[in-house]
């Protein structure tokens, strides 16, 4: 079997049928693929939709479990999968018709590559736009290290077709019990790859679901976002520190990007107490980033305040949030 599609399902009844049927519009014979849909304790009609679709598609495999989170679902899917390759698909997203057949024909996925990254488009309401930020500079097969240096990395497991044996041999499963799991996983997976390539074929549609945790983040989401930054930074310091200056600077820039995403969440959701809970760790971490990057201007002021006066910094964030709250 060529490929297994792994779809975690949790309360996405509104989108689920379109998601699954998009897999069956890729021009592959049924014996060449399977769809593994794992219902993760949904409380809406998702499981009934899956049961209905399974009567139509014989290679749609349905599993039901108590809620354990997307990481646990994906890990279970990888272990079940029979395909040479796996692809993760979020159940509120969908695939562009007939593009996988095009990828298989034009991109020669059978050349024992570890990872194939494809292009995608975002859907927000009735508006769709093709991602223009991948900025891939080379479509040839290359090592993961070179790929990280040369390109922007979008941290979603859903934007890759992955050789299953490569995942298992490198123990590249998802950390369970956290959100923002894709950040660390994506970088580690690309880094471990010896053969990765990119295709500009637009194959995946990332649907902007207003019920997603990214739209209504709780404290644990912001905390896990910061924790993912720490883990990513720690992993590359341990694995690669001092070996390649160009690679080290690129990783630092990417980590800083996620740090400023967290910073914006702090501002918007008044979550300054999370900074206080991680003061020492955060300070040491930002000092290294500052040293690696030589930040300037506004970024330097923010990072220096965060580093050297974290409590004052968090109070300023709080006062800022009060100002904007009562100004309205």
Short mmCIF file of C-alpha atoms in Angstrom, two decimals:
data_model
loop_
_atom_site.label_atom_id
_atom_site.label_comp_id
_atom_site.label_asym_id
_atom_site.label_seq_id
_atom_site.Cartn_x
_atom_site.Cartn_y
_atom_site.Cartn_z
CA UNK A 1 0.00 0.00 0.00
CA UNK A 2 1.32 3.42 -0.96
CA UNK A 3 -0.12 5.88 1.55
CA UNK A 4 -2.16 6.08 4.75
CA UNK A 5 -4.15 9.21 5.57
CA UNK A 6 -4.43 9.78 9.32
CA UNK A 7 -7.33 11.99 10.40
CA UNK A 8 -7.90 12.90 14.06
CA UNK A 9 -11.57 13.76 14.58
CA UNK A 10 -12.91 15.90 17.40
CA UNK A 11 -16.20 17.82 17.11
CA UNK A 12 -15.77 18.71 13.44
CA UNK A 13 -19.07 17.37 12.12
CA UNK A 14 -19.57 20.57 10.13
CA UNK A 15 -16.42 19.94 8.05
CA UNK A 16 -15.86 16.19 8.28
CA UNK A 17 -17.59 14.87 5.19
CA UNK A 18 -15.85 17.36 2.90
CA UNK A 19 -12.51 16.47 4.51
CA UNK A 20 -12.82 12.73 3.99
CA UNK A 21 -14.36 12.90 0.54
CA UNK A 22 -11.51 15.13 -0.61
CA UNK A 23 -9.15 12.17 -0.06
CA UNK A 24 -11.25 10.09 -2.47
CA UNK A 25 -10.93 12.76 -5.17
CA UNK A 26 -7.17 12.25 -5.62
CA UNK A 27 -7.33 9.74 -8.48
CA UNK A 28 -5.78 6.84 -6.56
CA UNK A 29 -7.13 3.28 -6.76
CA UNK A 30 -8.66 2.22 -3.43
CA UNK A 31 -6.10 -0.53 -2.95
CA UNK A 32 -3.28 2.07 -3.01
CA UNK A 33 -4.41 3.95 0.10
CA UNK A 34 -6.32 3.79 3.36
CA UNK A 35 -8.02 6.43 5.47
CA UNK A 36 -7.60 6.05 9.23
CA UNK A 37 -10.15 8.24 11.02
CA UNK A 38 -9.88 8.22 14.82
CA UNK A 39 -12.75 9.76 16.74
CA UNK A 40 -11.21 11.34 19.83
CA UNK A 41 -14.25 11.47 22.11
CA UNK A 42 -16.36 13.84 19.99
CA UNK A 43 -19.58 15.08 21.56
CA UNK A 44 -21.22 16.19 18.30
CA UNK A 45 -22.32 14.06 15.33
CA UNK A 46 -18.79 13.35 14.04
CA UNK A 47 -18.82 9.63 14.83
CA UNK A 48 -22.19 9.12 13.09
CA UNK A 49 -20.84 10.86 9.98
CA UNK A 50 -17.84 8.52 10.03
CA UNK A 51 -20.07 5.46 10.33
CA UNK A 52 -22.17 6.64 7.41
CA UNK A 53 -19.12 7.27 5.22
CA UNK A 54 -17.59 3.88 6.12
CA UNK A 55 -20.56 2.18 4.45
CA UNK A 56 -19.62 4.00 1.25
CA UNK A 57 -15.82 3.55 1.40
CA UNK A 58 -14.42 0.12 2.22
CA UNK A 59 -10.91 1.45 2.94
CA UNK A 60 -12.12 4.00 5.48
CA UNK A 61 -11.10 2.58 8.86
CA UNK A 62 -12.86 4.04 11.90
CA UNK A 63 -11.58 3.94 15.47
CA UNK A 64 -13.27 5.36 18.54
CA UNK A 65 -11.61 6.34 21.82
CA UNK A 66 -12.00 8.58 24.83
CA UNK A 67 -10.55 12.03 24.38
CA UNK A 68 -6.72 11.92 24.54
CA UNK A 69 -5.70 14.83 22.31
CA UNK A 70 -4.42 15.16 18.77
CA UNK A 71 -0.89 13.92 19.52
CA UNK A 72 -2.13 10.62 20.96
CA UNK A 73 -4.45 10.18 17.98
CA UNK A 74 -1.70 10.79 15.44
CA UNK A 75 0.67 8.42 17.26
CA UNK A 76 -1.98 5.70 17.25
CA UNK A 77 -2.60 6.30 13.56
CA UNK A 78 1.09 5.92 12.69
CA UNK A 79 1.23 2.59 14.52
CA UNK A 80 -1.88 1.33 12.73
CA UNK A 81 -0.92 2.58 9.26
CA UNK A 82 -0.08 0.06 6.54
CA UNK A 83 1.08 2.53 3.89
CA UNK A 84 4.68 3.16 2.90
CA UNK A 85 3.95 6.87 3.40
CA UNK A 86 1.66 8.67 5.82
CA UNK A 87 -0.09 12.01 5.61
CA UNK A 88 -1.79 13.79 8.50
CA UNK A 89 -4.99 15.64 7.70
CA UNK A 90 -6.92 17.81 10.16
CA UNK A 91 -10.62 17.01 10.02
CA UNK A 92 -11.66 20.63 9.42
CA UNK A 93 -9.30 20.92 6.43
CA UNK A 94 -9.44 19.26 3.00
CA UNK A 95 -7.35 18.39 -0.07
CA UNK A 96 -7.47 19.98 -3.52
CA UNK A 97 -8.90 17.41 -6.01
CA UNK A 98 -6.50 15.37 -8.18
CA UNK A 99 -3.33 16.99 -6.84
CA UNK A 100 -1.88 13.91 -5.16
CA UNK A 101 -1.93 12.07 -8.47
CA UNK A 102 -0.06 15.03 -9.96
CA UNK A 103 2.50 14.94 -7.13
CA UNK A 104 3.07 11.21 -7.61
CA UNK A 105 3.50 11.66 -11.36
CA UNK A 106 5.67 14.77 -11.43
CA UNK A 107 7.58 14.65 -8.16
CA UNK A 108 8.68 10.99 -8.16
CA UNK A 109 7.80 10.34 -4.54
CA UNK A 110 8.97 6.74 -4.94
CA UNK A 111 12.66 7.79 -4.85
CA UNK A 112 12.93 6.85 -1.17
CA UNK A 113 12.60 10.42 0.06
CA UNK A 114 11.93 10.91 3.77
CA UNK A 115 9.73 13.98 3.42
CA UNK A 116 7.90 15.80 0.67
CA UNK A 117 6.58 19.25 1.56
CA UNK A 118 3.82 20.67 -0.64
CA UNK A 119 2.26 24.10 -0.96
CA UNK A 120 -1.10 24.98 0.57
CA UNK A 121 -3.73 27.65 0.64
CA UNK A 122 -5.60 29.29 3.49
CA UNK A 123 -9.39 29.55 3.56
CA UNK A 124 -10.97 32.28 5.66
CA UNK A 125 -14.73 32.39 5.23
CA UNK A 126 -15.36 32.73 1.49
CA UNK A 127 -11.84 33.95 0.82
CA UNK A 128 -9.02 31.66 -0.30
CA UNK A 129 -5.40 32.61 -0.88
CA UNK A 130 -2.35 30.56 -1.78
CA UNK A 131 0.45 30.62 0.75
CA UNK A 132 3.20 32.88 -0.49
CA UNK A 133 5.59 32.69 2.46
CA UNK A 134 7.25 29.32 1.97
CA UNK A 135 9.84 30.99 -0.22
CA UNK A 136 11.48 27.70 -1.06
CA UNK A 137 14.74 28.45 -2.80
CA UNK A 138 15.47 24.96 -4.07
CA UNK A 139 13.15 22.14 -5.13
CA UNK A 140 15.92 19.55 -5.37
CA UNK A 141 16.31 16.74 -2.86
CA UNK A 142 18.51 17.94 0.01
CA UNK A 143 19.33 17.24 3.64
CA UNK A 144 17.07 18.55 6.39
CA UNK A 145 19.80 20.88 7.70
CA UNK A 146 20.20 22.59 4.32
CA UNK A 147 16.42 22.76 3.95
CA UNK A 148 16.05 24.61 7.27
CA UNK A 149 18.82 27.07 6.34
CA UNK A 150 17.40 27.86 2.92
CA UNK A 151 13.65 27.91 3.54
CA UNK A 152 10.83 29.06 5.77
CA UNK A 153 9.47 26.16 7.82
CA UNK A 154 5.74 26.02 8.38
CA UNK A 155 5.13 24.13 11.58
CA UNK A 156 2.29 21.80 10.69
CA UNK A 157 2.55 18.05 10.35
CA UNK A 158 -0.21 18.32 7.74
CA UNK A 159 2.02 19.97 5.11
CA UNK A 160 4.19 16.89 4.51
CA UNK A 161 4.00 13.42 3.01
CA UNK A 162 6.27 11.32 5.22
CA UNK A 163 7.87 7.90 4.86
CA UNK A 164 6.52 5.83 7.74
CA UNK A 165 9.75 3.87 8.38
CA UNK A 166 11.65 7.16 8.67
CA UNK A 167 9.27 8.29 11.44
CA UNK A 168 9.54 5.07 13.39
CA UNK A 169 13.29 4.61 12.98
CA UNK A 170 13.91 8.11 14.35
CA UNK A 171 11.22 7.90 17.08
CA UNK A 172 9.50 10.94 15.62
CA UNK A 173 6.17 10.60 17.35
CA UNK A 174 4.26 13.51 18.88
CA UNK A 175 4.56 14.60 22.49
CA UNK A 176 1.26 13.81 24.16
CA UNK A 177 -0.63 15.97 26.61
CA UNK A 178 0.39 19.32 25.10
CA UNK A 179 -0.81 21.69 22.41
CA UNK A 180 1.54 23.45 19.94
CA UNK A 181 3.01 19.97 19.42
CA UNK A 182 3.72 20.65 15.74
CA UNK A 183 6.43 23.26 16.40
CA UNK A 184 9.03 20.95 17.92
CA UNK A 185 7.92 17.94 15.85
CA UNK A 186 8.24 19.72 12.49
CA UNK A 187 11.76 21.04 13.11
CA UNK A 188 13.01 17.75 14.55
CA UNK A 189 11.52 15.79 11.66
CA UNK A 190 12.99 18.05 8.99
CA UNK A 191 16.36 18.13 10.82
CA UNK A 192 16.54 14.32 11.00
CA UNK A 193 15.74 13.93 7.31
CA UNK A 194 18.53 13.15 4.90
CA UNK A 195 16.29 13.37 1.81
CA UNK A 196 13.62 16.08 1.68
CA UNK A 197 12.19 18.04 -1.19
CA UNK A 198 9.47 20.58 -1.90
CA UNK A 199 6.82 20.84 -4.58
CA UNK A 200 4.95 24.03 -5.35
CA UNK A 201 1.78 22.07 -6.16
CA UNK A 202 -1.07 23.46 -4.03
CA UNK A 203 -2.48 20.31 -2.49
CA UNK A 204 -3.81 21.20 0.98
CA UNK A 205 -6.46 23.69 2.12
CA UNK A 206 -6.00 25.00 5.66
CA UNK A 207 -9.49 25.97 6.77
CA UNK A 208 -9.77 28.79 9.31
CA UNK A 209 -12.02 27.19 11.93
CA UNK A 210 -13.31 29.87 14.36
CA UNK A 211 -13.70 27.21 17.08
CA UNK A 212 -10.02 26.29 16.92
CA UNK A 213 -7.95 26.74 20.08
CA UNK A 214 -5.75 29.20 18.17
CA UNK A 215 -8.72 31.58 18.04
CA UNK A 216 -9.63 31.15 21.70
CA UNK A 217 -6.35 30.29 23.41
CA UNK A 218 -6.39 29.40 27.09
CA UNK A 219 -3.47 29.86 29.47
CA UNK A 220 -2.31 26.31 28.80
CA UNK A 221 -2.06 27.10 25.07
CA UNK A 222 0.17 30.12 25.66
CA UNK A 223 2.20 28.20 28.25
CA UNK A 224 2.68 25.31 25.81
CA UNK A 225 3.68 27.74 23.07
CA UNK A 226 6.47 29.11 25.27
CA UNK A 227 7.41 25.57 26.34
CA UNK A 228 7.63 24.51 22.69
CA UNK A 229 10.07 27.38 22.13
CA UNK A 230 12.22 26.21 25.04
CA UNK A 231 12.24 22.63 23.76
CA UNK A 232 13.13 23.66 20.23
CA UNK A 233 15.95 25.89 21.44
CA UNK A 234 17.24 23.24 23.88
CA UNK A 235 17.15 20.49 21.26
CA UNK A 236 19.27 22.40 18.76
CA UNK A 237 21.72 23.68 21.36
CA UNK A 238 22.23 20.09 22.47
CA UNK A 239 22.35 18.59 18.97
CA UNK A 240 24.05 21.24 16.90
CA UNK A 241 25.60 24.03 18.96
CA UNK A 242 28.78 25.40 17.38
CA UNK A 243 28.76 23.13 14.33
CA UNK A 244 27.37 25.53 11.76
CA UNK A 245 26.99 29.27 12.37
CA UNK A 246 24.57 29.75 9.46
CA UNK A 247 22.30 26.99 10.77
CA UNK A 248 22.49 28.26 14.36
CA UNK A 249 21.47 31.79 13.32
CA UNK A 250 18.60 30.48 11.19
CA UNK A 251 17.26 28.39 14.09
CA UNK A 252 17.58 31.37 16.45
CA UNK A 253 15.60 33.55 14.04
CA UNK A 254 12.87 30.94 13.74
CA UNK A 255 12.68 30.44 17.51
CA UNK A 256 12.53 34.21 18.00
CA UNK A 257 9.56 34.32 15.60
CA UNK A 258 7.62 31.91 17.82
CA UNK A 259 8.71 33.83 20.91
CA UNK A 260 7.16 37.01 19.50
CA UNK A 261 3.97 35.11 18.67
CA UNK A 262 3.82 34.18 22.36
CA UNK A 263 4.60 37.80 23.26
CA UNK A 264 1.60 38.97 21.19
CA UNK A 265 -0.61 36.47 22.99
CA UNK A 266 0.67 37.85 26.31
CA UNK A 267 -0.35 41.33 25.21
CA UNK A 268 -3.73 40.41 23.80
CA UNK A 269 -4.87 38.00 26.50
CA UNK A 270 -3.24 39.66 29.53
CA UNK A 271 -1.34 36.47 30.40
CA UNK A 272 1.62 38.17 32.10
CA UNK A 273 1.51 35.65 35.00
CA UNK A 274 2.90 33.01 32.61
CA UNK A 275 6.06 35.10 32.24
CA UNK A 276 6.44 35.26 36.02
CA UNK A 277 6.07 31.48 36.30
CA UNK A 278 9.04 30.98 33.96
CA UNK A 279 11.24 33.94 34.86
CA UNK A 280 14.68 32.38 35.29
CA UNK A 281 14.28 29.97 32.39
CA UNK A 282 12.92 32.67 30.09
CA UNK A 283 15.70 35.13 30.97
CA UNK A 284 18.53 32.69 30.24
CA UNK A 285 16.85 31.62 27.04
CA UNK A 286 16.36 35.15 25.70
CA UNK A 287 19.94 36.14 26.59
CA UNK A 288 21.22 33.41 24.28
CA UNK A 289 18.84 34.45 21.49
CA UNK A 290 19.96 38.05 21.86
CA UNK A 291 23.60 37.00 21.69
CA UNK A 292 23.05 34.83 18.61
CA UNK A 293 20.99 37.36 16.71
CA UNK A 294 22.22 40.78 17.79
CA UNK A 295 18.66 42.14 17.81
CA UNK A 296 18.17 45.85 17.19
CA UNK A 297 15.53 48.55 17.61
CA UNK A 298 12.15 47.70 19.09
CA UNK A 299 12.91 43.96 19.21
CA UNK A 300 16.07 44.60 21.24
CA UNK A 301 14.20 46.81 23.73
CA UNK A 302 11.45 44.21 24.20
CA UNK A 303 13.85 41.30 24.56
CA UNK A 304 16.13 43.21 26.95
CA UNK A 305 13.21 44.22 29.14
CA UNK A 306 11.92 40.66 29.10
CA UNK A 307 15.40 39.42 30.04
CA UNK A 308 16.63 41.85 32.69
CA UNK A 309 13.42 43.17 34.28
CA UNK A 310 10.84 40.41 33.74
CA UNK A 311 8.60 41.39 36.65
CA UNK A 312 8.54 45.04 35.59
CA UNK A 313 8.00 43.89 32.03
CA UNK A 314 4.97 41.78 33.02
CA UNK A 315 3.52 44.70 35.04
CA UNK A 316 3.91 46.97 32.00
CA UNK A 317 2.06 44.40 29.90
CA UNK A 318 -0.71 44.33 32.48
CA UNK A 319 -0.93 48.14 32.63
CA UNK A 320 -0.96 48.27 28.84
CA UNK A 321 -3.87 45.83 28.71
CA UNK A 322 -5.78 47.91 31.29
CA UNK A 323 -5.15 51.06 29.27
CA UNK A 324 -6.61 49.59 26.09
CA UNK A 325 -9.47 47.99 28.03
CA UNK A 326 -10.68 51.21 29.66
CA UNK A 327 -9.90 53.46 26.70
CA UNK A 328 -12.74 51.87 24.73
#
